[in-house]
């Protein structure tokens, strides 16, 4: 019998690569050969960002295909990036599969695709290869995407995905709600980009039907309503390095590990951890309000400040800010987030509410201050604030700005809410049930491993 050989293909952005890398390493530890496919730029970023002691390269094969884009500037533009994913990468992936299966003795026996790029599944079916898909977002977001035809039939959106009116929708009474202006395909880029994303999601609905497995990076204990609405979705998460691996892989940037030593010097449950993922940007005004809000909190904070987080300004900090907060504030370029959120000195997480950040936070019992930016982050905020009740959201003023006073106020409100903090600790214990021995997430993953080996 041929050895199991899985080709793993993520959507080419940081938040999709990391959980699929975690899953790949878990599968590799079970003796399964893994070929992990990135774009050339992402491949180089991951290799360059490896931490010392990370033996990833000995466990899985990292390969790349072209996305057809000429520069990093093109990749930053959502329209160009989505066009490349739709029109350039499919042919390159098909050529790669043909090359591997035509030359290697260990041919690809299964394709594990990011659910958001269903064309990978179409190619696998065409080649007669077994198929599985993985959703790096919540089960609720996946259910919402699968409900697009019903949203059209119910007159909530038109056939191009445009909301017919602004309203809040909720697929069931125990599911998170979301405004139609914050549907994942509505709040990404310009109209052209939104149309491409919607078209891709419509195609994905058909591609999903060709899968033999459909996984999500969640657990039944977090999303019982979504899992019950779509039993074909098998939760296998949260996929965290702290569960099985001990380190996180797939980062695009080198992590600043010295911040862990800084955390060691802080008091228990005292530090505000601030991070907004790899896409969020702020206007100079909003960035300064955030700085001053953290300063006014008079609490220690660790802030991941990406070089391009501010629009058009390299010297965006308020005058004298860095000097004034030097005793209690630490700014870094990229950080080992899972290790930070499991650190005893961290009190709360000021977050953009990306799904990876969300599950990492709740898995460690850390309350969340919610500042969503785009895509599924608004739906995740609804989970955090309205369903699980383990966080608070910020309110904007008449100019659309979250002011320094609002930031200080919500920090104080959250950190003084003992019931909210208790719910966060309780949710952590519930999540551990699914990932522990005998838990549903653990059992689903074991079932897949047995299947792929037969």
mmCIF file of N, CA, C and O in Angstrom, residues 7 211 289 299:
data_model
loop_
_atom_site.group_PDB
_atom_site.id
_atom_site.type_symbol
_atom_site.label_atom_id
_atom_site.label_comp_id
_atom_site.label_asym_id
_atom_site.label_seq_id
_atom_site.Cartn_x
_atom_site.Cartn_y
_atom_site.Cartn_z
ATOM 1 N N UNK A 7 -1.174 16.795 -0.080
ATOM 2 C CA UNK A 7 -0.797 18.136 -0.533
ATOM 3 C C UNK A 7 -1.718 19.140 0.163
ATOM 4 O O UNK A 7 -2.941 19.045 0.059
ATOM 5 N N UNK A 211 -16.171 17.337 -1.534
ATOM 6 C CA UNK A 211 -15.254 16.943 -0.475
ATOM 7 C C UNK A 211 -15.690 15.661 0.204
ATOM 8 O O UNK A 211 -16.880 15.374 0.319
ATOM 9 N N UNK A 289 -4.763 58.325 18.747
ATOM 10 C CA UNK A 289 -5.751 58.125 19.817
ATOM 11 C C UNK A 289 -5.513 56.799 20.530
ATOM 12 O O UNK A 289 -5.657 56.703 21.756
ATOM 13 N N UNK A 299 -1.476 51.419 32.621
ATOM 14 C CA UNK A 299 -1.192 50.002 32.837
ATOM 15 C C UNK A 299 -0.079 49.550 31.897
ATOM 16 O O UNK A 299 0.088 50.116 30.819
#
